[in-house]
Amino acid sequence: MQPIKIQREHKLQITSSIQDYFETELSSEIGQLASENFLDFMLKELSPYIYNQALADARKVIEQKMISIEEELYALEQPLTSARR
């Protein structure tokens, strides 16, 4: 799996949030480079789990759509009449 690439602007927003979190919740300061390294580590560790969950969610949606399509196709079937009377 390829690593997730985040736009620089978004990465700066996220690392700022990480810095705020460390300061607020842990009463500790973390610099820009450390917060970027932390973000990269978390992305590397969490990405497979998030990716697999996204696939499972997509499978579920597709399965529900297929059931709906199947029901609609059965509803379109024409009744068969016997040729002999």
C-alpha positions as MATLAB code, in Angstrom:
seq = 'MQPIKIQREHKLQITSSIQDYFETELSSEIGQLASENFLDFMLKELSPYIYNQALADARKVIEQKMISIEEELYALEQPLTSARR';
ca = [
       0.000    0.000    0.000;
       1.296    3.418   -0.902;
       1.726    5.894    1.927;
      -0.951    8.535    2.232;
       0.173   11.872    0.838;
      -1.297   14.929    2.468;
      -1.193   18.375    0.904;
       1.310   20.640    2.644;
      -1.426   23.053    3.764;
      -3.422   20.244    5.355;
      -0.316   18.750    6.943;
       0.449   22.104    8.571;
      -3.098   22.288    9.936;
      -2.873   18.765   11.336;
       0.552   19.283   12.882;
      -0.724   22.476   14.492;
      -3.582   20.461   15.979;
      -1.097   17.872   17.230;
       0.933   20.606   18.892;
      -2.224   22.007   20.507;
      -3.202   18.542   21.699;
       0.197   17.906   23.278;
       0.081   21.261   25.017;
      -3.537   21.003   26.222;
      -3.841   17.320   27.077;
      -0.279   16.376   27.972;
       1.073   19.716   29.249;
       4.018   19.244   26.940;
       5.387   21.206   24.026;
       6.220   19.570   20.731;
       7.909   21.320   17.835;
       6.887   21.420   14.185;
       9.366   18.748   13.093;
       8.415   16.441   15.974;
       4.705   16.865   15.224;
       5.321   16.094   11.531;
       7.294   12.981   12.489;
       4.493   11.958   14.858;
       1.914   12.481   12.099;
       3.982   10.429    9.632;
       4.311    7.637   12.203;
       0.585    7.623   12.979;
      -0.307    7.615    9.286;
       2.022    4.682    8.686;
       0.564    2.747   11.613;
      -3.121    3.608   11.139;
      -3.421    3.692    7.356;
      -3.858   -0.083    6.853;
      -6.642   -0.215    9.454;
      -8.423    2.821    8.033;
      -8.008    1.548    4.474;
      -9.380   -1.896    5.338;
     -12.346   -0.373    7.168;
     -13.053    1.861    4.171;
     -13.037   -1.219    1.919;
     -15.396   -3.046    4.281;
     -17.725   -0.027    4.299;
     -17.617    0.153    0.492;
     -18.361   -3.580    0.230;
     -21.375   -3.162    2.483;
     -22.751   -0.264    0.422;
     -22.210   -2.156   -2.840;
     -23.836   -5.272   -1.394;
     -26.891   -3.245   -0.346;
     -27.075   -1.632   -3.795;
     -26.814   -5.039   -5.491;
     -29.681   -6.389   -3.369;
     -31.753   -3.362   -4.323;
     -30.917   -3.766   -8.021;
     -31.739   -7.468   -7.859;
     -35.137   -6.693   -6.316;
     -35.808   -4.088   -9.008;
     -34.871   -6.568  -11.752;
     -37.235   -9.199  -10.338;
     -39.979   -6.575  -10.260;
     -39.469   -5.997  -14.004;
     -40.022   -9.632  -14.928;
     -43.091  -10.321  -16.990;
     -45.456  -13.052  -15.917;
     -45.315  -16.130  -18.125;
     -48.526  -17.453  -19.526;
     -49.072  -20.922  -20.774;
     -49.368  -21.236  -24.569;
     -51.878  -24.092  -24.203;
     -55.464  -23.334  -23.326;
];
